[in-house]
mmCIF file of C-alpha atoms in Angstrom:
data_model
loop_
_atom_site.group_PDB
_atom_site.id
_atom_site.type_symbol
_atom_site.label_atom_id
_atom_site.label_comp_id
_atom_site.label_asym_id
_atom_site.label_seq_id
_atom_site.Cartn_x
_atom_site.Cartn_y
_atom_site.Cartn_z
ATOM 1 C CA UNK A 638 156.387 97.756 289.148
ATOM 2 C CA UNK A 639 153.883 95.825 286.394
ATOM 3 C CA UNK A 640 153.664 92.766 289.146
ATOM 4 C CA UNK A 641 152.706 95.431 292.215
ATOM 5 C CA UNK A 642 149.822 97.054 289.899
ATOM 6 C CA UNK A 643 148.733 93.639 289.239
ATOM 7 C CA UNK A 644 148.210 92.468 292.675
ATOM 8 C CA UNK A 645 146.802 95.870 293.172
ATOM 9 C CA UNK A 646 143.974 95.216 290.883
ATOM 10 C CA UNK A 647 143.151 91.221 292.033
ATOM 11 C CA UNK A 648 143.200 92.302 295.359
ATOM 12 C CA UNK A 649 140.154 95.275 294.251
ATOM 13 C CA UNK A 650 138.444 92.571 292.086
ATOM 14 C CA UNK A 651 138.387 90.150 295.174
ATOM 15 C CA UNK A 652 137.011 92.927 297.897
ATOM 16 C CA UNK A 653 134.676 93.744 294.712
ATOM 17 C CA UNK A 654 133.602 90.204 294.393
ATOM 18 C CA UNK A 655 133.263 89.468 298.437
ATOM 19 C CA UNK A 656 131.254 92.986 298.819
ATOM 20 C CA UNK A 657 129.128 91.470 295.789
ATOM 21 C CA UNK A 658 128.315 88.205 297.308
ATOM 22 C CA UNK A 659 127.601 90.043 300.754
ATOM 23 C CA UNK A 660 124.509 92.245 299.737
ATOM 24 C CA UNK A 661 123.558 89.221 297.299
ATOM 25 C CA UNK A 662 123.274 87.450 300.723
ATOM 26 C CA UNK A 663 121.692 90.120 302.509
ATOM 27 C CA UNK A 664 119.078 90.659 299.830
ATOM 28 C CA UNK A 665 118.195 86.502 299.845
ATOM 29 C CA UNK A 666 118.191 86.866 303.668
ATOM 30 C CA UNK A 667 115.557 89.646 303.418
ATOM 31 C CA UNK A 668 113.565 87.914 300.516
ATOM 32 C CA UNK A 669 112.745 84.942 302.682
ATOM 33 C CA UNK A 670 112.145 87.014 305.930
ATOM 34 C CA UNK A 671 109.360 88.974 303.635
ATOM 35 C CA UNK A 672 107.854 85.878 302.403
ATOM 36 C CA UNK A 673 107.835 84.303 305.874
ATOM 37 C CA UNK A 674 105.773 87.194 307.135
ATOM 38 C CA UNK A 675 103.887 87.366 304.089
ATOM 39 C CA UNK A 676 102.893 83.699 304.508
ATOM 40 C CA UNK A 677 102.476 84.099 308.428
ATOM 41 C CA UNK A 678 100.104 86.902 307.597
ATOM 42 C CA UNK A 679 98.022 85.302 304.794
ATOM 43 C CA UNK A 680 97.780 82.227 307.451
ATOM 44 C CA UNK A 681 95.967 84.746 310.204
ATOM 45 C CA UNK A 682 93.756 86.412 307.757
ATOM 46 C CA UNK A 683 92.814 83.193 305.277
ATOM 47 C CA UNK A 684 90.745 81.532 308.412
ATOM 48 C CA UNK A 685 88.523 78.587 307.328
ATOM 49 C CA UNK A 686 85.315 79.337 306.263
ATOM 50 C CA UNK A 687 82.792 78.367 309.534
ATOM 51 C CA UNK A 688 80.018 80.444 309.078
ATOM 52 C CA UNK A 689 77.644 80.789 305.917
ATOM 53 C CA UNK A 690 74.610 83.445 306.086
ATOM 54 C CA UNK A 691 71.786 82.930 303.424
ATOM 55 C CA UNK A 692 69.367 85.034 303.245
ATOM 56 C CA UNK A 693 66.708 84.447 300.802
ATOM 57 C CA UNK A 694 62.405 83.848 300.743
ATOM 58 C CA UNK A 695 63.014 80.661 299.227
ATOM 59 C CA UNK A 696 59.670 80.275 297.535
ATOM 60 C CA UNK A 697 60.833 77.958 294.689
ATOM 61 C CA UNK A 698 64.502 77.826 295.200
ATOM 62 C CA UNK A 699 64.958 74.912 298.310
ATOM 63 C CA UNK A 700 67.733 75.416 300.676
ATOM 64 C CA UNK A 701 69.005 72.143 299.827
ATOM 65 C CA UNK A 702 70.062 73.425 296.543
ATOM 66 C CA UNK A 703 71.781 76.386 297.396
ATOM 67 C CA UNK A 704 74.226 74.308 300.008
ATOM 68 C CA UNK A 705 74.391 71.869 297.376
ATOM 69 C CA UNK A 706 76.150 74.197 295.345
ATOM 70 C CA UNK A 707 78.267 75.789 297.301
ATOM 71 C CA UNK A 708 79.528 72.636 299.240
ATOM 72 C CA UNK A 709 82.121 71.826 297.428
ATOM 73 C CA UNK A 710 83.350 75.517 296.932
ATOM 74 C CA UNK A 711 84.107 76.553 301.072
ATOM 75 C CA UNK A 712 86.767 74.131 301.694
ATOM 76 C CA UNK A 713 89.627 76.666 302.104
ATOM 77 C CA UNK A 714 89.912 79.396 303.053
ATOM 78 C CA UNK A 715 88.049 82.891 303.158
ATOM 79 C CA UNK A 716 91.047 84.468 301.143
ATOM 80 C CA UNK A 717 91.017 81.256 298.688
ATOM 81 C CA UNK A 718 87.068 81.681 297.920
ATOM 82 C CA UNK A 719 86.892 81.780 293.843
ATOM 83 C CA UNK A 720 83.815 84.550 293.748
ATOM 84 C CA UNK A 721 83.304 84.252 290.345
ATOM 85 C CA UNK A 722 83.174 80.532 290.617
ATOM 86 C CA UNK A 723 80.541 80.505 293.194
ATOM 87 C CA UNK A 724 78.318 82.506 291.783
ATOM 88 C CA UNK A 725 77.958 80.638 288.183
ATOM 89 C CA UNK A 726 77.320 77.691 290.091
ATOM 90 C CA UNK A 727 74.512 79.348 291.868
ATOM 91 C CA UNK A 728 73.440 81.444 288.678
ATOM 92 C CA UNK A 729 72.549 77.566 287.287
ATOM 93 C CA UNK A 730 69.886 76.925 290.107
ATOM 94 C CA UNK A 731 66.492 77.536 288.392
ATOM 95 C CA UNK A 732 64.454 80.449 289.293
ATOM 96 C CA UNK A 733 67.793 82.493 290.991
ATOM 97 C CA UNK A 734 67.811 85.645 289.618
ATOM 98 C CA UNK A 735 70.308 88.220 291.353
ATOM 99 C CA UNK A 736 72.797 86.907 293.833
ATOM 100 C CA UNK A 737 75.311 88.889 295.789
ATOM 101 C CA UNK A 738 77.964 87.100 297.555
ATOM 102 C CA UNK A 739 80.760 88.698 300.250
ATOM 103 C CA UNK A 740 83.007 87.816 302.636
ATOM 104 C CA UNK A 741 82.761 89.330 306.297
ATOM 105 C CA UNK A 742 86.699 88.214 307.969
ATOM 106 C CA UNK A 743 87.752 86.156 309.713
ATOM 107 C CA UNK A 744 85.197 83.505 308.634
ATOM 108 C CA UNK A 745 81.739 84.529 307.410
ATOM 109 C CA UNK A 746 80.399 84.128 304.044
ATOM 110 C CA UNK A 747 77.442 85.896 303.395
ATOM 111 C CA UNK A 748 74.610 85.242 300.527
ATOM 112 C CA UNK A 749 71.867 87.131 299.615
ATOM 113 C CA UNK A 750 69.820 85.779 296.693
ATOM 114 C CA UNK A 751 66.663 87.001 295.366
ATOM 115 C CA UNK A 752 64.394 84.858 293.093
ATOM 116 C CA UNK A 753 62.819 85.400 289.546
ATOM 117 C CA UNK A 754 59.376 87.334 289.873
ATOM 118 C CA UNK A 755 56.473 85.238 287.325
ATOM 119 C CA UNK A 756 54.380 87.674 286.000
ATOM 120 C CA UNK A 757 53.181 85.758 283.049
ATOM 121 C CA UNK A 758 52.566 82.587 281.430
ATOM 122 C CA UNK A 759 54.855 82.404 277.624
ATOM 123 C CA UNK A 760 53.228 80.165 276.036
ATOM 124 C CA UNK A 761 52.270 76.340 277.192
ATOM 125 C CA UNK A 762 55.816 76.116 278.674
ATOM 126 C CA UNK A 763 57.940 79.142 280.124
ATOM 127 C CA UNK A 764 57.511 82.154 282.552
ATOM 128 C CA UNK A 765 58.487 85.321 282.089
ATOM 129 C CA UNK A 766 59.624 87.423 285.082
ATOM 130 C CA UNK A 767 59.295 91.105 286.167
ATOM 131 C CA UNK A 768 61.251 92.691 283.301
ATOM 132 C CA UNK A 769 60.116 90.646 280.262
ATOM 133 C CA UNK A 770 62.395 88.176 280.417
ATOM 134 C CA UNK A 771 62.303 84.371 279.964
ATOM 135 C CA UNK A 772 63.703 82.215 282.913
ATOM 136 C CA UNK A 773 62.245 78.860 283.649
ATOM 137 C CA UNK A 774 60.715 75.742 281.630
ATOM 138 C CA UNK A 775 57.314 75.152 283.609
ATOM 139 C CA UNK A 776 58.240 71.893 285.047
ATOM 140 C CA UNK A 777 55.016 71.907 287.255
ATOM 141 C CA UNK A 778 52.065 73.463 286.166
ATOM 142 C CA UNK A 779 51.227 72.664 290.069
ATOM 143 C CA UNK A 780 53.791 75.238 291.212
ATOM 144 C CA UNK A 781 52.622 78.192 288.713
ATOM 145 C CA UNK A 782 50.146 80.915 290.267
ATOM 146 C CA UNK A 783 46.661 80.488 288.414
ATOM 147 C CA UNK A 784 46.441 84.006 288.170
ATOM 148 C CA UNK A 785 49.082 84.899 286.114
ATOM 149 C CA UNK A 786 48.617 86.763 282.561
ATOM 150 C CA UNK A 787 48.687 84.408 279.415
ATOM 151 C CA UNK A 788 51.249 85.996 277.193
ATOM 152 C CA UNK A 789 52.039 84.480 273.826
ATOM 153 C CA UNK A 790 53.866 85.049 270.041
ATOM 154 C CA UNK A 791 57.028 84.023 268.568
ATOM 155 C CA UNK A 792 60.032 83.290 271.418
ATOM 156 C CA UNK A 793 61.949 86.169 270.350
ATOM 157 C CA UNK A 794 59.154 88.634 270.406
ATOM 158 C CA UNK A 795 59.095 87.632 274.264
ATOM 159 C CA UNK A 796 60.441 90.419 275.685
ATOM 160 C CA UNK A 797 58.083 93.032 273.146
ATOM 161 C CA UNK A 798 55.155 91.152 273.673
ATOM 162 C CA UNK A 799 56.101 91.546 278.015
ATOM 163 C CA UNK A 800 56.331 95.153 276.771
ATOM 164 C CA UNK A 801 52.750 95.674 275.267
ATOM 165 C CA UNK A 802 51.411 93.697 278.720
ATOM 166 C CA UNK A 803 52.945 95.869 281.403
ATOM 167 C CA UNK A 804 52.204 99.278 279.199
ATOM 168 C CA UNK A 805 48.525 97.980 278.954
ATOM 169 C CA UNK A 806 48.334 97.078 282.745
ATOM 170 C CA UNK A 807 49.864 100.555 283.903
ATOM 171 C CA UNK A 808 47.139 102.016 282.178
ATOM 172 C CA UNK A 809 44.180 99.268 282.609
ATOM 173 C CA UNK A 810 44.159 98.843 285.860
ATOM 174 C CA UNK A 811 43.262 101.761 288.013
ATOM 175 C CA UNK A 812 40.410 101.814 285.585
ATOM 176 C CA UNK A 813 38.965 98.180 286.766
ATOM 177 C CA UNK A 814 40.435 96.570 283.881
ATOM 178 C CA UNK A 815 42.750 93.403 283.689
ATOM 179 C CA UNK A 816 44.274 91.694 280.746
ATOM 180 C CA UNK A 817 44.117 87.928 281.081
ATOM 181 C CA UNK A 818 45.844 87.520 277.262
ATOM 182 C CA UNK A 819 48.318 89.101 275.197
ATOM 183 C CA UNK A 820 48.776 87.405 271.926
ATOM 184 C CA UNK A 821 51.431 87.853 268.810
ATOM 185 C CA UNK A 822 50.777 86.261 265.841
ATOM 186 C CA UNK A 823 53.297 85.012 263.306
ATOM 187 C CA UNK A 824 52.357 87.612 260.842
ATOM 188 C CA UNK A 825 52.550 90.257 263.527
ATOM 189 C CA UNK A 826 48.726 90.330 264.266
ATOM 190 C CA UNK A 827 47.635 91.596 268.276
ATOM 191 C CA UNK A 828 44.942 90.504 269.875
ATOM 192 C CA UNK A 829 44.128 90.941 273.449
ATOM 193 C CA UNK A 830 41.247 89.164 275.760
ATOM 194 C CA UNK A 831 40.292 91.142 279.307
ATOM 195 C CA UNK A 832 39.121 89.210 282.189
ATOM 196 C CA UNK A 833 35.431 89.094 281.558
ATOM 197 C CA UNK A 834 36.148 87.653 278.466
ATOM 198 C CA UNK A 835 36.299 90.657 275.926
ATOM 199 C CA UNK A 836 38.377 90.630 273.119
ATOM 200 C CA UNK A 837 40.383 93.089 271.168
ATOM 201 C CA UNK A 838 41.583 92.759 267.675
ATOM 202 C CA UNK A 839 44.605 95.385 266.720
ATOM 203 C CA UNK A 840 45.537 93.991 263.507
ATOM 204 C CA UNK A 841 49.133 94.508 262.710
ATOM 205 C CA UNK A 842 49.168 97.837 261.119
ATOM 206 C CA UNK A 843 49.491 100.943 263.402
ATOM 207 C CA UNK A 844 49.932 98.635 266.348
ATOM 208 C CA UNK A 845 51.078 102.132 268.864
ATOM 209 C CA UNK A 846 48.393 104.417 267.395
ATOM 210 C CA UNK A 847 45.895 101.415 268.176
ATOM 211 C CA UNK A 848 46.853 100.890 271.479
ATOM 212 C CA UNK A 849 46.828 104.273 272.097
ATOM 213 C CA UNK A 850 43.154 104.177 270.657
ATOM 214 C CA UNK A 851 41.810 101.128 272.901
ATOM 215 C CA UNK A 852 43.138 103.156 275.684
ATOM 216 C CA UNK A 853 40.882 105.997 275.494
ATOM 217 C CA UNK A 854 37.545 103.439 274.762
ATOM 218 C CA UNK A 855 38.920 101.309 277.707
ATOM 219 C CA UNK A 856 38.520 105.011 279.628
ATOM 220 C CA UNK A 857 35.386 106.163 277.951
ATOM 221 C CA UNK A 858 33.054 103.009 277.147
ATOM 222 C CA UNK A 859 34.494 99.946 278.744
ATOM 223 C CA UNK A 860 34.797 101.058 282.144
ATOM 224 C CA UNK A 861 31.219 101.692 282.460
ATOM 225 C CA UNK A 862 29.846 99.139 279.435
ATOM 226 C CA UNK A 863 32.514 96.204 279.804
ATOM 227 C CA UNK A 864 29.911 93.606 280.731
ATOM 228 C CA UNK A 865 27.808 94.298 277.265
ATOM 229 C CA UNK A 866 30.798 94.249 275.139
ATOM 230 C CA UNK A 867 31.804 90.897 273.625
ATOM 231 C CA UNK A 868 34.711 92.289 271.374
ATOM 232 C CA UNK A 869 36.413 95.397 269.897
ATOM 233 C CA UNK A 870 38.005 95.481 266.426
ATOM 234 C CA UNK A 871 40.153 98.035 266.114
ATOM 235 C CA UNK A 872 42.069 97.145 262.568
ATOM 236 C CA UNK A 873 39.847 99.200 260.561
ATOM 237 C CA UNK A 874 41.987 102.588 259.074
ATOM 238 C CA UNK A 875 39.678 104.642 260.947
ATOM 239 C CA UNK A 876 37.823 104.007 263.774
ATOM 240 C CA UNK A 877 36.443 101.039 265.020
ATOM 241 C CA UNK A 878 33.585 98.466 265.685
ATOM 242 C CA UNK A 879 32.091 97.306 268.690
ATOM 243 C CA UNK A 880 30.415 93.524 268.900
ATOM 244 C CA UNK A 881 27.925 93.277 271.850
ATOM 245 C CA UNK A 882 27.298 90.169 273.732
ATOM 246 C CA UNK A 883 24.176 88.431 271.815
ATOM 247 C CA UNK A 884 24.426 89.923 269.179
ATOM 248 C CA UNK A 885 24.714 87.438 266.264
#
């Protein structure tokens, strides 16, 4: 009776172990027919890359450059692209300043890149661009507008010194008035020069409530008197003295 239970229980263990091995089978079988498709998919959609749209003014930035960098980086395909990648390498082209890169399937790569803006002159040897910001050594003094504003102070007073520019040109300018010269010095002295020449002194004491000051005379004297005035000295406490042209 012991032998009969026996056989009884390999016989369950071996229909256990065959009904194992069957789904273990099944499941292998349908692993590799999901990869298969998975890979026969990723083959239709990753299509070679054969067009690249640019689109850019390309003032200072040559087109050379930009294929240059991205050469090397559109070998594979569209679904292989490293974004990120691309983009640093572009980011390192000088005067790039925003780039946006996407992919249009099956095999487009588009570009759109957008250069710094020079507003001003830092210094003998940098511009600074639209939002105060430092972005190129001036390799070519060629190359640089002659018109732009001559900003200077310590390097990282850059982007307050931008600051006190673009809040005096807002101002200055639908009155007739243009700054040609922003200055910082070390000890935290403004001084300003306009573009007939006039110059202001602010000292370094009360710089906003000066500003504010030479505001109002820029409104009330200079835009009617600006080709008599040789300078304005405005770090007195209170009030402020006027130097005519001639005077000595």
């Amino acid at each position: 009776m012991a032998r009969l239970r026996n056989r009884k229980k390999t016989k369950r263990l071996e229909l256990n172990y065959k009904e194992l091995k069957n789904k273990t089978f099944k499941a292998l079988l349908l692993a590799i027919i999901l990869w298969l498709c998975y890979q026969f998919i990723i083959t239709i959609i990753n299509q070679p890359i054969r067009y690249i749209s640019i689109e850019s003014s390309f003032q200072q930035v040559k087109e050379a450059q930009i294929k240059g960098a991205i050469s090397s980086e559109v070998q594979d395909g569209i679904l292989d692209l490293d974004v990120s990648k691309l983009y640093e390498r572009m980011k390192n082209i000088e005067w790039i300043d925003t780039i946006s890169i996407s992919r249009k399937w099956p095999d487009r790569l588009m570009i759109e890149i957008h250069e710094h803006i020079p507003v001003a002159r830092w210094g003998q040897s940098y511009l600074l661009n639209n939002r105060g910001e430092l972005f190129s050594e001036i390799s070519n003094p060629n190359l640089i507008p002659a018109d732009l504003v001559y900003l200077n102070g310590p390097d990282y007073k850059s982007f307050d010194v931008a600051q006190r520019y673009f809040f005096l040109r807002e101002k200055l300018i639908p009155l007739g008035i243009n700054v040609t010269k922003v200055n910082l010095s070390e000890n935290g002295a403004w001084t300003i020069e306009l573009h007939d020449g006039t110059s202001i002194s602010f000292g370094k004491s009360d710089v906003e409530k000066k500003f504010d000051l030479f505001i109002d005379i820029a409104k009330n004297i200079l835009s009617n008197e600006t080709e008599e005035i040789e300078s304005i000295d405005l770090r007195y406490d209170n009030g402020f003295a006027i130097r005519l042209k001639g005077e000595t």
